[in-house]
Amino acid sequence: MAPSSVVVTIEKPNKFSLVEINGSDSTLLLEKQKAVSPKQFTWFLFLKANRVFACLSWLPMALKTMFLSVKKRIALSDVSEEEAKSRRLYRFIKVFLFISIFALVLEIFAHLKKWNLNMIQPWEVQGLFQWCYLTWLSFRVDYVAPLVLTMSKFCIVLFLIQSLDRLILCLGCFWIKYKNLKPRINGDAYDIEDGSSFPMVLVQIPMCNEREVFAQSIAAASQLDWPKDRILIQVLDDSDDGNLQLLIKDEVSLWREKGVNIIYRHRLIRTGYKAGNLKSAMACDYVKDYEFVAIFDADFQPNPDFLKQTVPHFKGDPELGLVQARWSFVNKDENLLTRLQNINLCFHFEVEQQVNGAFLNFFGFNGTAGVWRIKALEDSGGWLERTTVEDMDIAVRAHLNGWKFIFLNDVKVLCELPESYEAYKKQQHRWHSGPMQLFRLCLPAIVTSKISVSKKANLIFLFFLLRKLILPFYSFTLFCIILPLTMFIPEAELPLWVICYIPIFMSFLNILPALKSFPFLVPYLLFENTMSVTKFNAMISGLFQLGSAYEWVVTKKTGRSSESDLVALAERESKSLNEEKITRRHSESGLETLNKLKKQEEITPLKKRNRLYRKELVLAFLLLTAAARSLLSAHGVHFYFLLFQGLTFLVVGLDLIGEQIS
């Protein structure tokens, strides 16, 4: 019998196993140990398969839930005010859809019959239907195709011009990064020990029914690091809810008792929306004692050092009229809609605003998170109520009067993005109809102004026409009308570089300032094309002064910006001070107001629900119809683009993007 032996197996540097075997049994034992590995691998595969089946079982439940949600949404659907005011565009798209469906049925019939009408002579035609189809083909080639081809070439030229403009802006941004071109502060900083060396600053917070965020914005503004006797905060409340007015007054009183120089203003005659509110506040007698005014919307919360980062830029530069800061978003990762908005706005600030500010000293004022020299506002005519983009209006007039602007990309102010598609759509409608109103009103003043010819050309052709009119026009016309139309008119087919290569490249440029959003490149491209119908409709309504052009809807806030550390601390302090004040003043007005609000919410819950959007749904079916037609012609890229673009329109039309309300 063979002597016993010991086998030592070292698996890791600090770990070994001791196995005792006897002579000839060693080979059998090692073979047995080797046989364990396939068994473990089998269990590993079983575990993975179990997880896959769990996911597959979840998928039908998710689809069922989505189907029930869509079914309920359709049953409860109603026509929104915006849809009712834009029926012309909806009817046009609907007629176009019916014609496309009829053409698709005709093409499918001809395809099944295997008609090759290019090789059939007129006397070889059999039947009335085949004769009608041959007549349509002749008419299409001779009359329809040249017209569509001309339209497509015109839109392609506009598309290329706009793409070139965007490419130049990106190159300008790269140059700024490479050369480290940033606005510099001229002169010495203010003497911290001498408060009188600081200029007088007025802080304005216009708001209207901002129940979710008013306390946060007031708290953030009240904690701005500036000498108390050199700053005044105006809370400009246009709310029409009496209980909410009391709450805002109470919040202002809290900070006033804490030593903050803050006042509350409420207009009895609420005309002119935000412009009217700001105009009324600037008419106060004490405003003449102030040199600068900082403006923050109700959901914006500046850092305590905001004024110390912005106001010193005015020192030593008497021609500087505006210092604009960048926005940052607390809820950019809340849902797919906010992620896509973040891509757009990051490009707007990082590229458009920064490049225009660095090379032209002009850009559109963003309406908030900016500091104006009050003299620049007064020289430019002050706030006017003639459009829904009062911020762009005052910026253009100040530019015509020779004032310079600078943009601070490193100074960021926290705010929030619209989380529902309804709120985002209304915001975009206002942002794209207002510039066209303003262009009609400002064009004579631009032409007759004393600024240089190059600045006039920049204002008219780049600022207004190219970026505010041409962009929504070609986006909607080329990708939502002409592209599906060319599937039924193959003689006018769009080249691949128009529908694929250049759009993807431009989307890549757009996404560069927000590189973390790179996985959303394709959804961003599809969503931007989907939003073109809203932007086109808004542009037309503003240009021709249609009914919805002067509609102002306050963007719905959720109050998610309270997640920041600064505001959370301010809220805790505010709550403790509120309790102490109520006890000290022996007043229960605040408690009574809160109780009333709670009772109102219990008795009359908010009628908030997801909607259906008819224009988007009709366009979805139009694009899907065109995708089905492209299958007959074996168009690969065209088919996939139309398919995914149609599905994107369908998702947006069913309001499945953004906030979902159960």
XYZ file of C-alpha atoms in Angstrom:
662
model
C 0.000 0.000 0.000
C 1.399 3.373 -0.967
C 2.329 5.690 1.826
C 0.076 8.553 2.669
C 0.849 11.941 1.182
C -0.266 15.508 1.777
C -1.179 18.022 -0.926
C -1.051 21.726 -0.048
C -3.034 24.034 -2.382
C -2.293 27.755 -2.196
C -5.259 29.739 -3.626
C -4.314 33.265 -2.476
C -1.226 34.731 -0.789
C -2.880 34.640 2.635
C -5.081 31.615 2.105
C -4.301 27.911 1.561
C -6.024 24.571 1.999
C -4.588 21.290 3.335
C -5.819 18.042 1.762
C -4.644 14.547 2.849
C -4.891 11.781 0.290
C -3.658 8.209 0.117
C -1.482 7.009 -2.678
C -3.376 5.898 -5.759
C -6.605 7.641 -4.685
C -5.054 11.016 -5.463
C -5.927 10.931 -9.151
C -9.557 10.110 -8.466
C -9.819 12.894 -5.919
C -8.380 15.525 -8.254
C -10.756 14.435 -11.026
C -13.663 14.747 -8.583
C -12.583 18.270 -7.651
C -12.403 19.233 -11.319
C -15.954 17.921 -11.878
C -17.355 20.435 -9.388
C -16.740 23.440 -11.683
C -19.360 22.581 -14.382
C -21.933 21.968 -11.671
C -21.330 25.380 -10.159
C -21.481 26.933 -13.630
C -24.853 25.238 -14.199
C -26.245 26.734 -10.999
C -24.890 30.118 -12.076
C -26.764 29.816 -15.386
C -29.938 28.823 -13.539
C -29.610 31.924 -11.361
C -29.196 34.190 -14.396
C -32.117 32.521 -16.160
C -34.264 33.069 -13.075
C -33.485 36.781 -13.155
C -34.243 36.976 -16.883
C -37.620 35.251 -16.376
C -38.362 37.642 -13.506
C -37.719 40.596 -15.820
C -39.822 39.026 -18.573
C -42.680 38.487 -16.120
C -42.414 42.125 -15.062
C -42.538 43.406 -18.645
C -46.153 42.304 -19.392
C -47.281 43.870 -16.119
C -45.562 47.136 -17.037
C -47.105 47.099 -20.514
C -50.525 46.335 -19.039
C -50.180 49.204 -16.567
C -49.127 51.585 -19.360
C -52.018 50.413 -21.567
C -54.546 50.997 -18.767
C -53.032 54.407 -18.096
C -53.297 55.372 -21.768
C -56.864 54.015 -21.954
C -57.876 56.055 -18.915
C -56.101 59.101 -20.313
C -58.014 58.829 -23.579
C -61.324 58.379 -21.732
C -60.726 61.498 -19.626
C -59.170 63.538 -22.410
C -60.257 67.087 -23.112
C -59.069 69.822 -25.444
C -56.648 72.198 -23.771
C -56.859 75.947 -24.349
C -53.715 75.937 -26.457
C -55.049 73.134 -28.656
C -58.309 75.018 -29.157
C -56.463 78.168 -30.230
C -54.310 76.423 -32.831
C -56.904 74.453 -34.778
C -55.655 75.670 -38.166
C -52.369 73.792 -37.840
C -54.155 70.750 -36.400
C -56.620 70.640 -39.313
C -53.803 70.982 -41.838
C -51.884 68.070 -40.309
C -55.077 65.980 -40.078
C -55.892 66.506 -43.782
C -52.298 65.647 -44.622
C -52.657 62.427 -42.586
C -55.836 61.339 -44.401
C -54.207 61.948 -47.785
C -51.148 59.955 -46.684
C -53.262 57.018 -45.519
C -55.153 56.993 -48.816
C -51.858 57.149 -50.737
C -50.442 54.320 -48.618
C -53.435 52.077 -49.381
C -53.045 52.875 -53.067
C -49.323 52.115 -53.020
C -49.841 48.837 -51.138
C -52.454 47.751 -53.681
C -50.108 48.585 -56.560
C -47.273 46.774 -54.806
C -49.352 43.627 -54.299
C -50.424 43.714 -57.947
C -46.728 44.028 -58.883
C -47.373 46.914 -61.218
C -44.243 48.205 -62.888
C -45.840 51.175 -64.554
C -42.545 52.564 -65.834
C -42.538 49.783 -68.438
C -46.252 49.871 -69.322
C -47.407 51.738 -72.366
C -50.686 53.749 -72.132
C -52.530 51.284 -74.407
C -51.470 48.370 -72.167
C -53.282 49.749 -69.080
C -56.014 47.450 -67.814
C -58.928 48.846 -65.840
C -59.936 52.262 -64.573
C -58.040 51.916 -61.301
C -54.735 51.217 -63.024
C -55.350 54.127 -65.394
C -55.986 56.491 -62.437
C -52.819 55.294 -60.765
C -50.792 55.863 -63.937
C -52.290 59.352 -64.277
C -51.320 60.151 -60.676
C -47.741 59.015 -61.320
C -47.462 61.251 -64.366
C -48.939 64.214 -62.476
C -46.607 63.523 -59.533
C -43.492 63.461 -61.687
C -44.399 66.534 -63.749
C -45.899 68.859 -61.115
C -45.755 67.633 -57.506
C -42.161 66.386 -57.362
C -40.565 69.648 -58.636
C -42.530 71.664 -56.090
C -41.579 69.384 -53.197
C -37.985 69.284 -54.410
C -37.832 73.084 -54.428
C -39.270 73.284 -50.907
C -36.858 70.643 -49.626
C -33.837 72.395 -51.168
C -34.910 75.683 -49.594
C -35.264 74.072 -46.162
C -31.954 72.222 -46.576
C -30.198 75.538 -47.276
C -31.720 77.019 -44.108
C -30.731 73.875 -42.226
C -27.110 74.180 -43.386
C -26.937 77.887 -42.527
C -28.275 77.254 -39.038
C -25.900 74.304 -38.573
C -22.970 76.487 -39.643
C -24.026 79.150 -37.137
C -24.122 76.546 -34.369
C -20.734 75.170 -35.399
C -19.205 78.671 -35.276
C -20.666 79.189 -31.797
C -19.090 75.911 -30.646
C -15.716 76.916 -32.095
C -16.023 80.220 -30.245
C -16.709 78.334 -27.022
C -13.633 76.127 -27.577
C -11.553 79.252 -28.168
C -12.804 80.777 -24.910
C -11.840 77.597 -23.056
C -8.454 77.390 -24.768
C -7.533 81.039 -24.114
C -9.259 81.108 -20.704
C -11.207 84.220 -21.693
C -13.276 85.315 -18.721
C -14.709 88.666 -17.645
C -12.266 90.330 -15.254
C -13.059 92.748 -12.447
C -11.521 96.162 -13.064
C -10.205 98.040 -10.062
C -9.917 97.109 -6.419
C -12.509 95.134 -4.502
C -14.846 96.843 -2.062
C -13.509 97.513 1.432
C -15.116 94.921 3.696
C -14.540 97.035 6.804
C -16.086 100.118 5.207
C -19.725 99.334 4.379
C -20.201 102.723 2.721
C -17.840 101.667 -0.100
C -20.445 99.135 -1.291
C -22.983 100.431 -3.846
C -26.707 100.462 -3.097
C -28.364 97.317 -4.491
C -32.072 96.647 -4.944
C -33.152 92.982 -5.049
C -36.498 92.199 -6.691
C -38.396 88.900 -6.440
C -41.452 89.014 -8.727
C -43.916 86.198 -8.078
C -47.476 85.189 -8.886
C -49.202 82.337 -7.034
C -45.834 80.713 -6.272
C -47.022 78.772 -3.227
C -44.437 76.015 -3.538
C -41.305 78.167 -3.680
C -41.938 81.642 -2.235
C -40.411 80.843 1.169
C -37.266 79.390 -0.411
C -36.589 82.351 -2.690
C -37.215 84.889 0.087
C -34.906 82.955 2.440
C -32.117 82.765 -0.133
C -32.347 86.472 -1.025
C -32.418 87.438 2.655
C -29.099 85.676 3.215
C -27.193 87.530 0.495
C -23.822 88.679 1.822
C -24.039 92.465 1.485
C -24.081 95.298 4.041
C -27.590 95.455 5.485
C -27.862 99.223 5.028
C -26.804 98.958 1.362
C -29.442 96.475 0.193
C -33.236 96.398 -0.056
C -35.276 93.328 -1.009
C -38.621 93.848 -2.730
C -41.030 90.907 -2.694
C -43.325 91.767 -5.624
C -46.383 89.586 -5.111
C -48.997 89.435 -7.880
C -50.877 86.513 -6.333
C -54.665 86.559 -6.546
C -55.088 84.164 -3.599
C -55.751 86.118 -0.398
C -54.569 83.317 1.887
C -51.324 82.987 -0.050
C -50.772 86.732 0.205
C -51.013 86.464 3.989
C -48.459 83.674 4.058
C -46.010 85.689 1.944
C -46.525 88.742 4.136
C -45.865 86.614 7.188
C -42.650 85.261 5.668
C -41.463 88.790 4.858
C -42.220 89.884 8.421
C -40.128 87.019 9.783
C -37.033 88.112 7.918
C -37.641 91.798 8.672
C -37.690 91.014 12.396
C -34.410 89.194 11.894
C -32.846 92.448 10.685
C -33.214 92.041 6.917
C -34.164 95.152 4.948
C -37.128 93.631 3.097
C -40.559 94.893 2.067
C -43.721 93.359 0.595
C -45.566 94.905 -2.374
C -48.864 93.845 -3.914
C -50.526 95.510 -6.894
C -54.247 96.109 -6.826
C -54.366 96.388 -10.631
C -52.465 93.412 -12.012
C -51.758 94.384 -15.628
C -48.774 93.635 -17.815
C -47.806 90.366 -16.123
C -44.173 90.334 -14.941
C -43.218 93.482 -16.872
C -46.058 95.408 -15.247
C -45.010 94.110 -11.833
C -41.380 95.206 -12.267
C -42.414 98.541 -13.790
C -44.630 99.292 -10.804
C -41.821 98.453 -8.366
C -39.305 100.673 -10.169
C -41.719 103.609 -9.884
C -41.227 103.791 -6.086
C -39.587 107.002 -4.843
C -36.797 105.266 -2.934
C -35.510 103.500 -6.059
C -33.602 106.652 -7.022
C -31.236 105.968 -4.096
C -30.094 102.661 -5.595
C -27.533 102.080 -8.332
C -28.118 98.432 -9.254
C -31.042 96.012 -9.259
C -30.771 92.205 -9.051
C -33.767 90.194 -10.269
C -34.657 86.644 -9.240
C -37.730 84.651 -10.189
C -39.557 82.921 -7.363
C -37.844 79.543 -7.837
C -34.306 80.973 -7.958
C -32.042 80.807 -4.925
C -28.743 82.671 -5.258
C -25.744 81.760 -3.154
C -24.855 84.237 -0.376
C -21.862 85.537 -2.372
C -23.877 86.225 -5.552
C -23.721 90.023 -5.288
C -20.005 89.985 -4.441
C -19.369 87.931 -7.592
C -21.454 90.088 -9.930
C -21.676 93.715 -8.778
C -17.874 94.380 -8.722
C -17.796 93.900 -12.519
C -19.593 97.238 -12.880
C -16.734 99.021 -11.123
C -14.575 100.912 -13.576
C -16.819 100.157 -16.564
C -19.531 102.839 -16.871
C -20.779 101.364 -20.171
C -21.641 97.999 -18.600
C -25.403 97.653 -18.225
C -26.012 93.976 -17.362
C -24.219 91.114 -15.638
C -25.956 87.787 -16.278
C -25.282 84.625 -14.267
C -25.844 81.032 -15.316
C -28.683 78.788 -14.174
C -28.153 75.420 -12.504
C -30.924 72.911 -11.943
C -31.743 70.976 -8.825
C -34.082 68.525 -10.570
C -32.210 67.898 -13.828
C -32.206 64.123 -13.161
C -35.843 63.904 -12.057
C -37.157 62.349 -15.290
C -36.388 62.075 -18.997
C -37.988 65.453 -19.761
C -35.781 67.336 -17.285
C -32.671 65.550 -18.586
C -33.434 66.683 -22.139
C -34.144 70.235 -20.981
C -30.822 70.269 -19.155
C -29.012 69.455 -22.420
C -30.693 72.363 -24.200
C -30.104 74.925 -21.465
C -26.519 73.857 -20.825
C -25.775 74.549 -24.494
C -27.668 77.843 -24.298
C -25.611 79.148 -21.382
C -22.242 77.474 -22.012
C -22.136 78.237 -25.732
C -24.688 80.808 -26.915
C -24.681 83.221 -23.978
C -20.970 82.907 -23.221
C -19.822 83.338 -26.838
C -22.153 86.257 -27.569
C -21.139 87.929 -24.322
C -17.405 87.472 -24.943
C -17.289 88.554 -28.598
C -20.339 90.807 -29.063
C -21.066 92.142 -25.554
C -24.726 91.358 -26.264
C -27.139 88.507 -25.594
C -30.737 88.110 -24.542
C -31.349 88.783 -20.860
C -32.687 85.593 -19.274
C -35.193 87.486 -17.118
C -33.666 86.367 -13.822
C -30.323 85.743 -12.075
C -28.965 89.009 -13.468
C -27.913 92.431 -12.174
C -28.850 95.593 -14.073
C -27.446 99.071 -13.762
C -30.598 101.064 -13.027
C -29.406 103.905 -15.267
C -29.290 101.454 -18.203
C -32.900 100.442 -17.542
C -34.025 104.067 -17.373
C -32.115 105.120 -20.506
C -33.688 102.232 -22.424
C -37.270 103.164 -21.512
C -37.778 100.829 -18.565
C -39.959 97.742 -18.508
C -42.596 97.593 -21.239
C -45.696 95.393 -21.307
C -45.973 95.039 -25.074
C -44.715 91.435 -25.370
C -44.473 88.250 -23.296
C -40.642 88.431 -23.391
C -40.038 91.608 -21.433
C -36.499 90.434 -20.620
C -35.481 90.201 -24.291
C -37.272 93.487 -25.001
C -35.268 95.496 -22.454
C -32.025 93.776 -23.550
C -32.520 94.743 -27.209
C -33.404 98.340 -26.345
C -30.396 98.636 -24.008
C -28.138 97.268 -26.757
C -29.504 99.834 -29.199
C -28.596 102.529 -26.661
C -24.974 101.372 -26.509
C -24.935 99.426 -23.226
C -22.666 96.390 -22.910
C -23.463 93.007 -21.316
C -21.233 90.345 -19.797
C -22.037 86.722 -18.977
C -20.506 84.912 -15.975
C -20.466 81.209 -16.734
C -18.879 80.374 -13.369
C -21.574 82.072 -11.276
C -24.539 79.712 -10.983
C -27.959 80.244 -9.443
C -30.044 77.285 -8.382
C -33.514 76.858 -9.891
C -35.796 74.103 -11.137
C -36.983 72.826 -14.505
C -40.607 72.108 -15.470
C -41.258 68.441 -14.707
C -44.482 68.017 -16.668
C -44.806 68.233 -20.430
C -47.804 70.553 -20.109
C -45.779 73.134 -18.142
C -42.787 72.788 -20.465
C -44.932 73.173 -23.586
C -46.560 76.368 -22.294
C -43.154 77.750 -21.365
C -41.749 77.008 -24.830
C -44.799 78.546 -26.502
C -44.192 81.810 -24.632
C -40.434 81.738 -25.311
C -40.947 81.304 -29.076
C -43.968 83.528 -29.700
C -42.599 86.521 -27.766
C -39.448 87.027 -29.896
C -41.550 87.246 -33.057
C -43.798 89.869 -31.441
C -40.681 91.777 -30.413
C -39.100 91.508 -33.868
C -42.121 93.139 -35.496
C -42.035 95.956 -32.940
C -38.260 96.507 -32.823
C -37.361 96.243 -36.509
C -37.885 99.980 -37.285
C -35.909 100.964 -34.174
C -33.057 98.622 -35.130
C -32.843 99.995 -38.673
C -32.831 103.647 -37.531
C -30.563 103.168 -34.492
C -27.042 104.618 -34.257
C -25.265 101.300 -33.648
C -22.880 99.925 -36.274
C -24.053 98.079 -39.378
C -22.488 94.843 -38.132
C -24.474 95.026 -34.887
C -27.671 95.723 -36.826
C -26.981 92.706 -39.055
C -26.324 90.528 -36.007
C -29.597 91.602 -34.400
C -31.759 91.186 -37.486
C -30.263 88.165 -39.258
C -28.689 86.113 -36.465
C -30.446 86.996 -33.225
C -33.997 87.201 -34.591
C -34.321 85.631 -38.042
C -31.892 82.699 -37.863
C -32.227 81.625 -34.220
C -35.820 82.609 -33.506
C -37.633 82.215 -36.857
C -35.668 79.963 -39.229
C -34.812 77.293 -36.647
C -38.413 76.316 -35.726
C -39.538 76.814 -39.345
C -37.160 74.368 -41.007
C -37.258 71.880 -38.096
C -41.005 71.434 -38.447
C -41.262 71.801 -42.232
C -38.298 69.611 -43.169
C -38.562 66.762 -40.677
C -42.307 66.654 -39.964
C -43.846 67.573 -43.334
C -41.407 67.244 -46.240
C -39.680 64.055 -45.048
C -42.887 61.963 -44.740
C -44.138 63.553 -47.960
C -41.067 62.372 -49.877
C -41.868 58.772 -48.981
C -44.863 59.085 -51.319
C -42.884 61.141 -53.840
C -39.619 59.214 -54.348
C -38.449 61.708 -56.990
C -37.881 64.249 -54.152
C -36.242 61.891 -51.668
C -34.023 63.565 -49.048
C -30.364 62.454 -48.898
C -29.092 60.514 -45.901
C -26.772 63.278 -44.723
C -29.786 65.559 -44.211
C -31.820 63.184 -42.049
C -29.008 61.293 -40.320
C -25.396 62.447 -40.424
C -25.656 66.212 -39.906
C -28.489 66.026 -37.296
C -26.513 63.501 -35.229
C -23.355 65.602 -35.492
C -25.214 68.772 -34.444
C -26.879 66.912 -31.573
C -23.423 65.762 -30.486
C -22.268 69.401 -30.440
C -25.337 70.357 -28.421
C -24.641 67.683 -25.859
C -20.957 68.570 -25.332
C -21.621 71.062 -22.481
C -23.470 68.266 -20.647
C -21.325 65.237 -21.443
C -22.925 63.128 -18.721
C -26.082 63.193 -20.841
C -24.344 61.527 -23.809
C -26.489 58.334 -23.499
C -29.502 60.540 -24.282
C -28.108 61.721 -27.635
C -30.681 59.956 -29.833
C -33.679 60.690 -27.533
C -32.584 64.332 -27.501
C -32.520 64.484 -31.317
C -35.955 62.882 -31.606
C -37.460 65.030 -28.845
C -36.182 68.266 -30.392
C -37.891 67.347 -33.662
C -41.051 66.592 -31.680
C -40.962 69.997 -29.983
C -40.667 71.690 -33.378
C -44.468 71.579 -33.822
C -44.954 73.608 -30.624
C -42.186 76.056 -31.503
C -43.413 76.455 -35.086
C -46.966 77.120 -33.932
C -45.710 79.660 -31.367
C -43.514 81.382 -33.937
C -46.411 81.733 -36.387
C -48.787 83.017 -33.693
C -46.249 85.631 -32.578
C -45.338 86.720 -36.092
C -48.946 87.208 -37.214
C -50.363 88.252 -33.809
C -52.732 85.325 -33.431
C -54.805 84.715 -30.290
C -52.324 82.661 -28.240
C -49.383 84.999 -28.893
C -50.095 87.202 -25.855
C -50.916 84.353 -23.488
C -48.818 84.312 -20.313
C -48.913 81.224 -18.106
C -46.749 81.044 -14.988
C -44.553 77.933 -15.211
C -45.656 75.406 -12.608
C -43.120 74.819 -9.819
C -42.803 71.830 -7.520
C -40.523 73.248 -4.838
C -37.841 70.589 -5.345
C -35.200 73.259 -5.003
C -35.638 72.933 -1.229
C -33.192 70.033 -1.446
C -30.224 72.400 -1.448
C -28.352 72.751 1.819
C -28.736 76.505 1.950
C -32.482 76.523 1.550
C -32.988 73.570 3.887
C -31.147 75.464 6.600
C -33.143 78.606 5.888
C -36.401 76.660 6.094
C -35.481 75.188 9.469
C -34.605 78.613 10.820
C -37.766 80.073 9.312
C -39.960 77.442 10.963
C -38.421 77.973 14.385
C -38.709 81.738 14.052
C -42.306 81.379 12.903
C -43.255 79.424 16.008
C -41.527 81.930 18.301
C -43.154 84.884 16.571
C -46.648 83.452 16.737
C -46.213 82.837 20.458
C -44.689 86.255 21.054
C -47.278 88.245 19.115
C -50.229 86.162 20.378
C -51.506 86.135 16.816
C -53.059 83.096 15.195
C -53.493 84.628 11.741
C -50.739 82.465 10.271
C -52.176 79.300 11.812
C -55.647 80.203 10.638
C -54.331 80.730 7.105
C -52.535 77.394 7.092
C -55.653 75.629 8.385
C -57.752 77.248 5.661
C -55.326 76.134 2.988
C -55.326 72.569 4.312
C -59.120 72.477 4.420
C -59.314 73.805 0.860
C -56.943 71.102 -0.344
C -59.026 68.423 1.416
C -62.364 69.704 0.144
C -61.313 70.663 -3.391
C -58.374 68.535 -4.522
C -56.382 69.816 -7.457
C -57.795 68.602 -10.775
C -54.405 67.762 -12.170
C -53.947 65.005 -14.718
C -51.962 64.075 -17.772
C -53.436 65.238 -21.067
C -53.558 64.149 -24.675
C -51.995 66.390 -27.320
C -53.789 66.060 -30.633
C -51.228 67.660 -32.941
C -48.495 65.370 -31.660
C -50.730 62.303 -31.983
C -51.765 63.135 -35.549
C -48.134 63.735 -36.500
C -47.234 60.401 -34.891
C -49.675 58.540 -37.142
C -48.513 60.574 -40.143
C -44.870 59.614 -39.589
C -45.747 55.983 -38.900
C -47.765 55.915 -42.130
C -44.762 57.310 -43.999
C -42.558 54.675 -42.313
C -44.889 51.941 -43.596
C -44.633 53.428 -47.113
C -40.834 53.498 -46.898
C -40.869 49.723 -46.355
C -42.266 49.273 -49.853
C -39.260 51.123 -51.278
C -36.792 49.330 -48.966
C -35.531 52.569 -47.412
C -33.359 51.494 -44.470
C -32.333 54.696 -42.661
C -35.460 56.573 -43.735
C -37.659 53.820 -42.322
C -35.931 53.677 -38.945
C -35.858 57.451 -38.597
C -39.569 57.778 -39.414
C -40.424 54.840 -37.154
C -38.606 56.131 -34.084
C -39.645 59.724 -34.735
C -43.274 58.618 -35.026
C -43.021 56.630 -31.800
C -41.513 59.680 -30.078
C -44.443 61.815 -31.220
C -46.774 59.094 -29.924
C -45.114 59.030 -26.489
C -45.248 62.825 -26.234
C -48.815 62.996 -27.559
C -49.944 60.534 -24.881
C -48.054 62.621 -22.278
C -45.915 59.662 -21.273
C -42.835 61.870 -20.959
C -42.255 63.947 -17.851
C -44.280 63.860 -14.662
C -46.879 61.062 -14.507
C -49.950 61.696 -12.365
C -51.856 58.672 -11.104
